[in-house]
Short mmCIF file of C-alpha atoms and ligand atoms in Angstrom, two decimals:
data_model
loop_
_atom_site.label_atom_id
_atom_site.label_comp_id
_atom_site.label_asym_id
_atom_site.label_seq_id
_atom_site.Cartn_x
_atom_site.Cartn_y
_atom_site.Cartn_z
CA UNK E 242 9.05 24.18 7.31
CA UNK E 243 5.79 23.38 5.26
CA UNK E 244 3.84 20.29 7.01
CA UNK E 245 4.54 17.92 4.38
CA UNK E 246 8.09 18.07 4.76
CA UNK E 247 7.43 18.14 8.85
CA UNK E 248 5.39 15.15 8.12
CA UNK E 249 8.29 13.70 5.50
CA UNK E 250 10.69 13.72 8.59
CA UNK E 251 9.02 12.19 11.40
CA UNK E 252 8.31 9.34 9.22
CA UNK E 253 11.28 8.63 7.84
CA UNK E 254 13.16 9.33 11.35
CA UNK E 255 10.79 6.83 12.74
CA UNK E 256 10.67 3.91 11.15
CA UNK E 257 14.73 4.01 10.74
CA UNK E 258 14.79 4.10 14.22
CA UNK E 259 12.96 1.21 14.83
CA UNK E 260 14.31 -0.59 12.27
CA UNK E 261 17.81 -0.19 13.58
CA UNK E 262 16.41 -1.25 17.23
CA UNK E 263 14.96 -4.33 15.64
CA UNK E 264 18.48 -4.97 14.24
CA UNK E 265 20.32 -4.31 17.04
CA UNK E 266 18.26 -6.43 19.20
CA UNK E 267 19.97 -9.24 17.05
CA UNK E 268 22.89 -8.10 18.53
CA UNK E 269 24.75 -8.26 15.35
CA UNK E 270 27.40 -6.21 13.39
CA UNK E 271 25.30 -5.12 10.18
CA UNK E 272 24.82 -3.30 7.40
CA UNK E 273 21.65 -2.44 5.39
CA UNK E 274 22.12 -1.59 2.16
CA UNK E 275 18.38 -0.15 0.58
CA UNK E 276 18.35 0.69 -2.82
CA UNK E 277 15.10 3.21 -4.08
CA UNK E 278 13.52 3.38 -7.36
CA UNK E 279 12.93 -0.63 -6.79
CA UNK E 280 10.15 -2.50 -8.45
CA UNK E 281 6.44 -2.52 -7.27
CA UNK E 282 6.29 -4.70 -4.66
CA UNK E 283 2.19 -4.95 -5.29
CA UNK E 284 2.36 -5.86 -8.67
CA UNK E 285 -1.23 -5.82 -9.62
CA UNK E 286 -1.94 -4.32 -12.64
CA UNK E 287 -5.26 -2.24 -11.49
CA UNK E 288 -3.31 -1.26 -8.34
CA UNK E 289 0.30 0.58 -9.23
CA UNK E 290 1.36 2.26 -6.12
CA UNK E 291 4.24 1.26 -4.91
CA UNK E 292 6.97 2.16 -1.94
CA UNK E 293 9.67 -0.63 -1.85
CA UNK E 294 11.34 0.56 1.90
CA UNK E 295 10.42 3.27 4.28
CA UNK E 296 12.97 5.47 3.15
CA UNK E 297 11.98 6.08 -0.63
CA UNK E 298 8.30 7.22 1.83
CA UNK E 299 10.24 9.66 3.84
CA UNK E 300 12.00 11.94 0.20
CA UNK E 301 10.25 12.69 -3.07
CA UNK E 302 10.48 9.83 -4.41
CA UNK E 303 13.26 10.19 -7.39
CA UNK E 304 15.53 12.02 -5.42
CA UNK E 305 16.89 9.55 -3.34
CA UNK E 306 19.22 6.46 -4.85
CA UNK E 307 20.70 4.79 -1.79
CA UNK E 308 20.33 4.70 1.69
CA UNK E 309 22.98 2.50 4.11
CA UNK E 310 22.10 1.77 7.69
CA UNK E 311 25.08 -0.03 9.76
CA UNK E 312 24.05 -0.88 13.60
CA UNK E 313 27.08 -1.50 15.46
CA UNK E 314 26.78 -3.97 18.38
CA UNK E 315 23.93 -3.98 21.19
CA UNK E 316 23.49 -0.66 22.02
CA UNK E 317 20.25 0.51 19.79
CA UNK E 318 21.38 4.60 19.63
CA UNK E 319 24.68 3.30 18.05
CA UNK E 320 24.47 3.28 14.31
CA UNK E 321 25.33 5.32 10.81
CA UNK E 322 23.05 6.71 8.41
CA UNK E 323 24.48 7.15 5.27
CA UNK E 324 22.22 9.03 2.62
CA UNK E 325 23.40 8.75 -1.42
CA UNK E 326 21.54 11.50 -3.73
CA UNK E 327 22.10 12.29 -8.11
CA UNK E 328 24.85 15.09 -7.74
CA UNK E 329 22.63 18.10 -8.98
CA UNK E 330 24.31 19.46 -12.14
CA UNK E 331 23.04 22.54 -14.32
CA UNK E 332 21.17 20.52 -17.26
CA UNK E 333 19.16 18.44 -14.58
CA UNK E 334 18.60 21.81 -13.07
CA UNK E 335 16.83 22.90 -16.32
CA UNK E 336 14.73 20.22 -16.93
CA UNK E 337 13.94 18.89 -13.81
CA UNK E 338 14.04 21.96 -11.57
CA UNK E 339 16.45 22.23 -8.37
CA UNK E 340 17.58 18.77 -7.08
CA UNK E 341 18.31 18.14 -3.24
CA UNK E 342 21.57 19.16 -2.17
CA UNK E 343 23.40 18.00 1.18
CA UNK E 344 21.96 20.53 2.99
CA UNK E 345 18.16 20.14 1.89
CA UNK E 346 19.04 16.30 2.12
CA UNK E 347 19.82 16.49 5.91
CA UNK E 348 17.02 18.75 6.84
CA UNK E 349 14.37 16.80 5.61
CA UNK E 350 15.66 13.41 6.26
CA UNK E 351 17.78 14.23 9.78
CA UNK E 352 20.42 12.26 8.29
CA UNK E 353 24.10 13.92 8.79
CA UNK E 354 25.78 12.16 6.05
CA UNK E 355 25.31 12.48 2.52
CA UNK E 356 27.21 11.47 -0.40
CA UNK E 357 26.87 11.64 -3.80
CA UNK E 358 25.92 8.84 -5.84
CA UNK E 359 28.95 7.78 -7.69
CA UNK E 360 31.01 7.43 -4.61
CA UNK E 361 28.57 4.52 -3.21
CA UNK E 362 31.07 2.08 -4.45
CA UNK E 363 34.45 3.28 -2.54
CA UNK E 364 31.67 4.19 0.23
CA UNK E 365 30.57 0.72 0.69
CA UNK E 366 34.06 -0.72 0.32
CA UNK E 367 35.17 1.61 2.96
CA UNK E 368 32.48 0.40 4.76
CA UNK E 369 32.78 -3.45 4.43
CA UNK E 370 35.96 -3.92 6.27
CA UNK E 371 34.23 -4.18 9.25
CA UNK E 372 31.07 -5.62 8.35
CA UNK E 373 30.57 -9.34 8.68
CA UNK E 374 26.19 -10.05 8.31
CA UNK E 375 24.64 -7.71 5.69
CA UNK E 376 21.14 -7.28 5.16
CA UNK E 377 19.88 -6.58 1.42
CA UNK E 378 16.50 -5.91 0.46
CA UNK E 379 14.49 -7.64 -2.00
CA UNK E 380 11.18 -7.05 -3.16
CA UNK E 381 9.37 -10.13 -1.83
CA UNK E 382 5.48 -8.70 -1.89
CA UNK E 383 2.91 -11.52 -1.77
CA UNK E 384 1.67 -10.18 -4.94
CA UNK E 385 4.57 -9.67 -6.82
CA UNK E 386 5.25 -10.29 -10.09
CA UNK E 387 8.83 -8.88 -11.30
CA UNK E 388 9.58 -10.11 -14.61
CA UNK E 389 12.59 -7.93 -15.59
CA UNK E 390 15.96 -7.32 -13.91
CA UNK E 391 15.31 -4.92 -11.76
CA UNK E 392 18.53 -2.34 -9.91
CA UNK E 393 17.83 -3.52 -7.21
CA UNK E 394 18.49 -6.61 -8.11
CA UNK E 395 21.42 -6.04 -10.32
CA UNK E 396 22.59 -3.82 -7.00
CA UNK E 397 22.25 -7.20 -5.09
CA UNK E 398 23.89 -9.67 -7.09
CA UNK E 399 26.70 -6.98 -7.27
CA UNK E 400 26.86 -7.14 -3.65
CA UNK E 401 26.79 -10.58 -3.91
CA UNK E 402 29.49 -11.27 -6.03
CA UNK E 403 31.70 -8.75 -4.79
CA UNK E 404 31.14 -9.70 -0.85
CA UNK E 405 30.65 -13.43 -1.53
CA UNK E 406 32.30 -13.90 1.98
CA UNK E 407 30.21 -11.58 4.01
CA UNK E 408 26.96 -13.78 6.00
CA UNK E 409 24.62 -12.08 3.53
CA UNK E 410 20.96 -12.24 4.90
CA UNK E 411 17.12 -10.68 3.62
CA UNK E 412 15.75 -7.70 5.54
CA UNK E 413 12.74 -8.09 3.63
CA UNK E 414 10.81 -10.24 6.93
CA UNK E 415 12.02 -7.53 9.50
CA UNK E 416 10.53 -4.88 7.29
CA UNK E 417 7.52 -5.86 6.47
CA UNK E 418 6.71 -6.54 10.29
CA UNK E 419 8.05 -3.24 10.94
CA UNK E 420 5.69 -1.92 7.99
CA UNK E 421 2.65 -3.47 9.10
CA UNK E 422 2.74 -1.73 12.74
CA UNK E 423 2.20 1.69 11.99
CA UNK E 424 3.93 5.25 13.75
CA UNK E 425 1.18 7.56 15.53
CA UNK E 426 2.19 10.07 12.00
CA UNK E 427 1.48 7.10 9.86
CA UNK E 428 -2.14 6.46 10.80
CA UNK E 429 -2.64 10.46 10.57
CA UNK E 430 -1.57 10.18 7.21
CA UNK E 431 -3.70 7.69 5.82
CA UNK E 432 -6.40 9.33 7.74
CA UNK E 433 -5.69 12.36 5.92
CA UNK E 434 -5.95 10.10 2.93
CA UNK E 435 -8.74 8.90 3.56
CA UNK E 436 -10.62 11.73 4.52
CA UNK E 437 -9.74 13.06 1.17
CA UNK E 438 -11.47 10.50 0.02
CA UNK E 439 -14.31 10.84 2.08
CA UNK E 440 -15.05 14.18 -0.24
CA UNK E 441 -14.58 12.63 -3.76
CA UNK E 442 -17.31 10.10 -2.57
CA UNK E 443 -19.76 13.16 -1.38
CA UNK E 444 -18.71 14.88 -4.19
CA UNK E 445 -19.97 11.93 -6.90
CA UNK E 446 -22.84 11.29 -4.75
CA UNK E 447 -24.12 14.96 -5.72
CA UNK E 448 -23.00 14.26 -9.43
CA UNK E 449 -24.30 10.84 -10.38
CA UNK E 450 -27.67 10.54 -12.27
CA UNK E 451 -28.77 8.64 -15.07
CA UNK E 452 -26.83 9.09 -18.38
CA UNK E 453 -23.28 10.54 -16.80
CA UNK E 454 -20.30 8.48 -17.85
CA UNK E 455 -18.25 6.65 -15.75
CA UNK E 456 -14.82 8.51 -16.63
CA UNK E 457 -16.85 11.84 -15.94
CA UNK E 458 -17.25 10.13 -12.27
CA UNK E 459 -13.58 9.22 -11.68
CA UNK E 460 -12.85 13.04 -13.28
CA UNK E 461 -14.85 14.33 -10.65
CA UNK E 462 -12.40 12.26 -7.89
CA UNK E 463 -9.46 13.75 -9.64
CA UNK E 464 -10.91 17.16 -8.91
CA UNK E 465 -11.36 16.66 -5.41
CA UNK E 466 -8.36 14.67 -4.86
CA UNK E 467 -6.16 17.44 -6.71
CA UNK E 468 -7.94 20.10 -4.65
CA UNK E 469 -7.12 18.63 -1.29
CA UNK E 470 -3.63 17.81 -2.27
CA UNK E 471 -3.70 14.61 -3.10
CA UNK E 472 -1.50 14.32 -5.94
CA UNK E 473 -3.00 10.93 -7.53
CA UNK E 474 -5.34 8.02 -6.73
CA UNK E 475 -4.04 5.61 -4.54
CA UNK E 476 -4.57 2.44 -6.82
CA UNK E 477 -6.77 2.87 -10.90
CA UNK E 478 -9.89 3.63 -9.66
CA UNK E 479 -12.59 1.23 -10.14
CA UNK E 480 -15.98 2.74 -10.86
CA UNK E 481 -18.36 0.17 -12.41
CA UNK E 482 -21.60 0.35 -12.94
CA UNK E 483 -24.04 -2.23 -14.08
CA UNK E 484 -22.79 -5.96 -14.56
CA UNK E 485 -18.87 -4.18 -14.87
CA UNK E 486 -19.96 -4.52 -11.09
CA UNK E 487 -19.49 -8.26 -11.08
CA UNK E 488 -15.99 -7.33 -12.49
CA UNK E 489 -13.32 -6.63 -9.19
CA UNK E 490 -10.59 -5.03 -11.37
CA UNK E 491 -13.08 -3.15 -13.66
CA UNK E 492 -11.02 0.18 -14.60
CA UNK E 493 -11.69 0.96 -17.85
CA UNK E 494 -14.18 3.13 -16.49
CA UNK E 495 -15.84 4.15 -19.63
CA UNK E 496 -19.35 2.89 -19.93
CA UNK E 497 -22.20 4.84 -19.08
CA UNK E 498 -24.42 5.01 -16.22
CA UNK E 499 -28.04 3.57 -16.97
CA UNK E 500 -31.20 4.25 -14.87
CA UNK E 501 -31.76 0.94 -12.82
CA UNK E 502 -28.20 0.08 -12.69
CA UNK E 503 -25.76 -0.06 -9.59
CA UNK E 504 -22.31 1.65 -9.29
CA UNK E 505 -19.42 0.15 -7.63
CA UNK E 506 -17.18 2.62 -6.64
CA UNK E 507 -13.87 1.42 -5.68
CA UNK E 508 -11.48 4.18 -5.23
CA UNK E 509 -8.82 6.07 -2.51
CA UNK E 510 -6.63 9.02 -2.79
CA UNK E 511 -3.01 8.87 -1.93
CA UNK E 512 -1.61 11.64 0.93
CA UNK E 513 2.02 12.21 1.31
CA UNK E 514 2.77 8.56 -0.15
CA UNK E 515 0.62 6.67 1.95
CA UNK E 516 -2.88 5.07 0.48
CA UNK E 517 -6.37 4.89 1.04
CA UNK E 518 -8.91 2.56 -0.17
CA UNK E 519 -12.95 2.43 0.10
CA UNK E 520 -15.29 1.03 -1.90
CA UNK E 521 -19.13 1.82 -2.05
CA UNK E 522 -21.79 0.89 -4.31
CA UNK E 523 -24.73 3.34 -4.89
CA UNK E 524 -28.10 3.50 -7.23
CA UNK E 525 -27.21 5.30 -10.33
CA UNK E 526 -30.66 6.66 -9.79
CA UNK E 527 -30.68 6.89 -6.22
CA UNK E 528 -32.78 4.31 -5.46
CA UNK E 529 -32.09 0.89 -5.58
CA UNK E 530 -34.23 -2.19 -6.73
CA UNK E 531 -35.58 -4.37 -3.84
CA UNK E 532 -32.95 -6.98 -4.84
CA UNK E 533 -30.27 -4.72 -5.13
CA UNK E 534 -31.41 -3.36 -1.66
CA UNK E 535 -31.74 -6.80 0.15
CA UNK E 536 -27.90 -7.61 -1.45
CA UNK E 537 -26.73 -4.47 -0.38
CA UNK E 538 -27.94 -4.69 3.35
CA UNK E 539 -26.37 -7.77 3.65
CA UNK E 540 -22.49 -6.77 2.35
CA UNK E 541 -23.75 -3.96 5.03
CA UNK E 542 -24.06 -6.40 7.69
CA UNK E 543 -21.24 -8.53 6.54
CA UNK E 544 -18.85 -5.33 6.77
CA UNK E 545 -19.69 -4.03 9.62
CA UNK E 546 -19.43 -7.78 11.55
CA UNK E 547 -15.64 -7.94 10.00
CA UNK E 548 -14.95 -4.71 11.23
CA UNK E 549 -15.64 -5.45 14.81
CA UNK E 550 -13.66 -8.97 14.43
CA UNK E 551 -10.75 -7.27 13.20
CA UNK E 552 -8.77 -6.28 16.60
CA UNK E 553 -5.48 -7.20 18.17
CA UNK E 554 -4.65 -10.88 19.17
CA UNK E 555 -6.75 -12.05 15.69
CA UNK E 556 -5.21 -14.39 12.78
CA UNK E 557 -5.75 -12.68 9.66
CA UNK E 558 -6.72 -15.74 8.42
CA UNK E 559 -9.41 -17.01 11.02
CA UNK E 560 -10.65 -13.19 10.60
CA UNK E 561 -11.49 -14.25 6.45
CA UNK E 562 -13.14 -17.40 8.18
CA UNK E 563 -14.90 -15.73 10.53
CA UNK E 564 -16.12 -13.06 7.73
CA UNK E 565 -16.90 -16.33 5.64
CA UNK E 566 -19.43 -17.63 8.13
CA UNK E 567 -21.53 -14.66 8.42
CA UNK E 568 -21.55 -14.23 4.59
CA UNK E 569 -22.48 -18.06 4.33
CA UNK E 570 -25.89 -16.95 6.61
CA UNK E 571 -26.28 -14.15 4.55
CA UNK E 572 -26.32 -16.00 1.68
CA UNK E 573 -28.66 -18.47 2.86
CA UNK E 574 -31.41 -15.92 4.33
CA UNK E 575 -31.07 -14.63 0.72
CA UNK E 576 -31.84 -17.71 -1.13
CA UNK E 577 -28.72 -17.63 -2.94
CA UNK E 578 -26.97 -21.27 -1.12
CA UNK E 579 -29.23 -23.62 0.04
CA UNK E 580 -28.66 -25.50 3.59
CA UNK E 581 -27.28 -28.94 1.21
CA UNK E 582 -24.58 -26.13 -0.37
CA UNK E 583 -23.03 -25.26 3.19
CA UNK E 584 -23.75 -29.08 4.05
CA UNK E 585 -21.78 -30.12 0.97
CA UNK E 586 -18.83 -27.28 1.24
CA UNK E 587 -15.41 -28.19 2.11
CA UNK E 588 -12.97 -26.18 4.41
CA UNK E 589 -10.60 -25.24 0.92
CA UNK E 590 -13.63 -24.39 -1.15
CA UNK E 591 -16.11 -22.73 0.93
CA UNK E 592 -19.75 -22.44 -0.43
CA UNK E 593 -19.91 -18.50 0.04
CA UNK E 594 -16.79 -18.37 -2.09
CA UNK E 595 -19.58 -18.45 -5.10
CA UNK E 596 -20.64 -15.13 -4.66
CA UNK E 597 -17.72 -13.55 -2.50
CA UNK E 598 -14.60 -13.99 -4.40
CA UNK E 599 -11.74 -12.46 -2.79
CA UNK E 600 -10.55 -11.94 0.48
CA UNK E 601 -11.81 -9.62 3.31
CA UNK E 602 -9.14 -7.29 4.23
CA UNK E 603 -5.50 -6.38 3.60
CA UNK E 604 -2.79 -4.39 5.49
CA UNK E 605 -2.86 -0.45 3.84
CA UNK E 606 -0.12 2.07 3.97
CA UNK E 607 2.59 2.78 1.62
CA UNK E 608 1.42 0.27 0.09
CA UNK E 609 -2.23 -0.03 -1.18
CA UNK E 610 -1.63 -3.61 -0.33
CA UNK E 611 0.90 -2.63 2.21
CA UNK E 612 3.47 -5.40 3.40
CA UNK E 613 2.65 -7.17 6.70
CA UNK E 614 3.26 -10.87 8.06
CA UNK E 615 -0.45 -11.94 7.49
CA UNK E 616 0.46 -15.24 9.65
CA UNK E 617 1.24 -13.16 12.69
CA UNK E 618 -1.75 -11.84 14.95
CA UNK E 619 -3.00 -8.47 14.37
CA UNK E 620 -1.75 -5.92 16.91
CA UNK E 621 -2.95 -2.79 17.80
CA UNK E 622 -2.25 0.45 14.92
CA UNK E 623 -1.93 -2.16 12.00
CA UNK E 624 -4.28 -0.71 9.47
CA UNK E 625 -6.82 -2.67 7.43
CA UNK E 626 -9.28 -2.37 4.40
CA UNK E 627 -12.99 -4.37 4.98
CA UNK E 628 -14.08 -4.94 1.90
CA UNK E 629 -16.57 -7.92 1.35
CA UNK E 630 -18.93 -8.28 -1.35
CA UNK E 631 -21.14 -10.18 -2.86
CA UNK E 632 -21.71 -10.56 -6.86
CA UNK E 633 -23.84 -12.11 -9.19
CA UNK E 634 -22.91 -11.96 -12.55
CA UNK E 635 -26.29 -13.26 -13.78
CA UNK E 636 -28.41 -10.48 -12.30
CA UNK E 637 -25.94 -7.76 -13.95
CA UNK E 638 -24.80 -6.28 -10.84
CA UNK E 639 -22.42 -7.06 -7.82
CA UNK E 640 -22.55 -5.00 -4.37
CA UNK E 641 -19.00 -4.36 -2.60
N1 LIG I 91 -9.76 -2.15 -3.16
C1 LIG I 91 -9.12 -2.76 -4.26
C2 LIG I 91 -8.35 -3.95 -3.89
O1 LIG I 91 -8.12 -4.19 -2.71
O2 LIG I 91 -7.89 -4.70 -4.74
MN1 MN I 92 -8.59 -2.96 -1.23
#
């Protein structure tokens, strides 16, 4: 067994485990009904990832349709797994290349019982008779945007309609606490990722001079990332130089380099489905200006402060308040606010919010902005991005 699929299974045996201990612990009759293929739950345009549930993580991707947990009573190891997969047939064969059968199903996912796709209906019928709360996922993402009917959706209000007398409840809260808290395989994983991307960055730092292009850049991440198995980039890359610095979604990435200018690199391979995501800025002609030097120290200093704040017991929120403070002194040895601007500030609009314009950190994982209860405290192998900055549109350039 190859160590992706090795890698495949613990995950996806994991995190089903929990999740049916979590539901169990309710001490309810239930049934979970998870449909794949859903929408992007982080619906930002410059950052298209996306893993709705744990399962679609666990099975290349496409292959799975359905998956159907049912928990029966207190006892945690009592539940049903029920897998549904596209019934292989020759002309999918020949295009697409050799589907999943039952067998391949059950040794990559550990899950005994498969069915085909088209029997989910009598399947769930069969299944209902007994059922009286049912769980349904829905897409709820903080950053979410859905604007068409989605199957999931239209698999919902199916459900809905169909089992109008069933207590019909969201799993999405239980799994995105379960998705923020990550399995010992999970943080290996987005190691790995990052790791990966660890080379692309040594690799452009040996390949950026004067006069390249940024696209010639990001195809020089694509060749490491491809090289160490990384299939894609965890989110469009963002590699800016000059004032498309002082842009935080900049990924057109087709300017070119210029002697004197800065270059925001914003960029993470994906590994086995899970995401990474660093950003560094560097002199296109390997030295900065004194300016861009003294603004660079300082997101230096900044980062590594929110680093060390971010540990277990912590509001993610204080955290960005926290962050805030230390950028506000920053920004006042700097010269950029002046003692009357911090005097003057209010608690919603925060004088350093001038110059840093977005938050400090956010949950990674399957997700580049993986799901996770922000307004919980941080416990220990939840995995964050620190990622302040500081920009200043007026001087051309922005450090991140
Ligand atoms: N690192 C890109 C972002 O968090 O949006
Ligand atoms: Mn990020």
């Amino acid at each position: 067994m190859g160590r992706i699929f090795e890698v495949r299974k613990a995950t996806m045996f994991k995190r089903f485990d929990r999740m049916a201990k979590q539901f169990t612990r309710i001490g309810k009759e239930i049934v979970i009904a998870v449909k794949a293929g859903g929408p992007n739950p982080d619906d930002n345009p410059a950052l298209r990832r996306c893993y709705q549930n744990a399962r679609s993580a666990g099975m290349p991707k496409d292959r799975v349709e359905a998956a159907i947990k049912r928990a029966m009573g207190k006892d945690t190891s009592n539940y049903e797994e029920i897998l549904f997969l596209t019934k292989p047939n020759d002309l999918l064969t020949h295009w697409e290349g050799e589907r999943l059968n039952k067998e391949k199903a059950f040794f990559i996912s550990g899950i005994k019982t498969v069915y085909w796709l088209e029997q989910i209906d009598d399947i769930i019928k069969k299944i209902m008779q007994n059922v009286k709360i049912l769980y349904l996922n829905k897409n709820e993402h903080y950053r979410a945007k859905v604007e068409t009917e989605t199957r999931e959706k239209r698999f919902n209000n199916w459900i809905k309609k169909e089992y109008a007398s069933k207590d019909l409840k969201g799993s999405n809260s239980i799994l995105q606490k379960l998705r923020s808290v990550k399995d010992p395989i999970e943080i290996e994983l987005i190691q790995k990722a990052c790791d990966i991307t660890e080379k692309g960055f040594r690799r452009v730092l040996n390949f950026v001079k004067p006069g390249v292009w940024e696209y010639e850049i990001e195809a020089e991440f694509s060749h490491e990332f491809l090289r160490n198995r990384s299939k894609k980039f965890a989110y469009s890359p963002i590699i800016a130089s000059g004032k498309n610095s002082t842009i935080l979604h900049y990924i057109e990435n087709n300017n070119q380099c210029l002697d004197g200018d800065v270059l925001l690199l914003d960029v993470g391979a994906e590994y086995a489905n899970y995401s990474s995501d660093m950003t560094r800025t560097i002199p296109v002609s390997g030295k900065f200006s004194k300016r861009q030097k003294s603004i660079y120290n300082s997101v230096l200093h900044v980062k590594n402060e929110a680093t060390k704040l971010l540990k277990p017991g912590v509001i993610w929120k204080d955290h960005y308040n926290e962050v805030g403070k230390i950028m506000s002194s920053e920004l006042l040895k700097l010269g950029l606010l002046s003692k009357s601007d911090i005097q003057n500030q209010t608690k919603e609009n925060p004088a350093f919010k001038k110059y840093f314009t977005h938050g400090v950190s956010h949950n990674l994982g399957l997700d580049t902005h993986d799901y996770g209860d922000l307004s919980y405290p941080i416990t220990k192998n939840m995995v964050f991005t620190v990622e302040p900055g500081i920009y200043l549109p007026k001087e051309n350039f922005g450090i991140r």
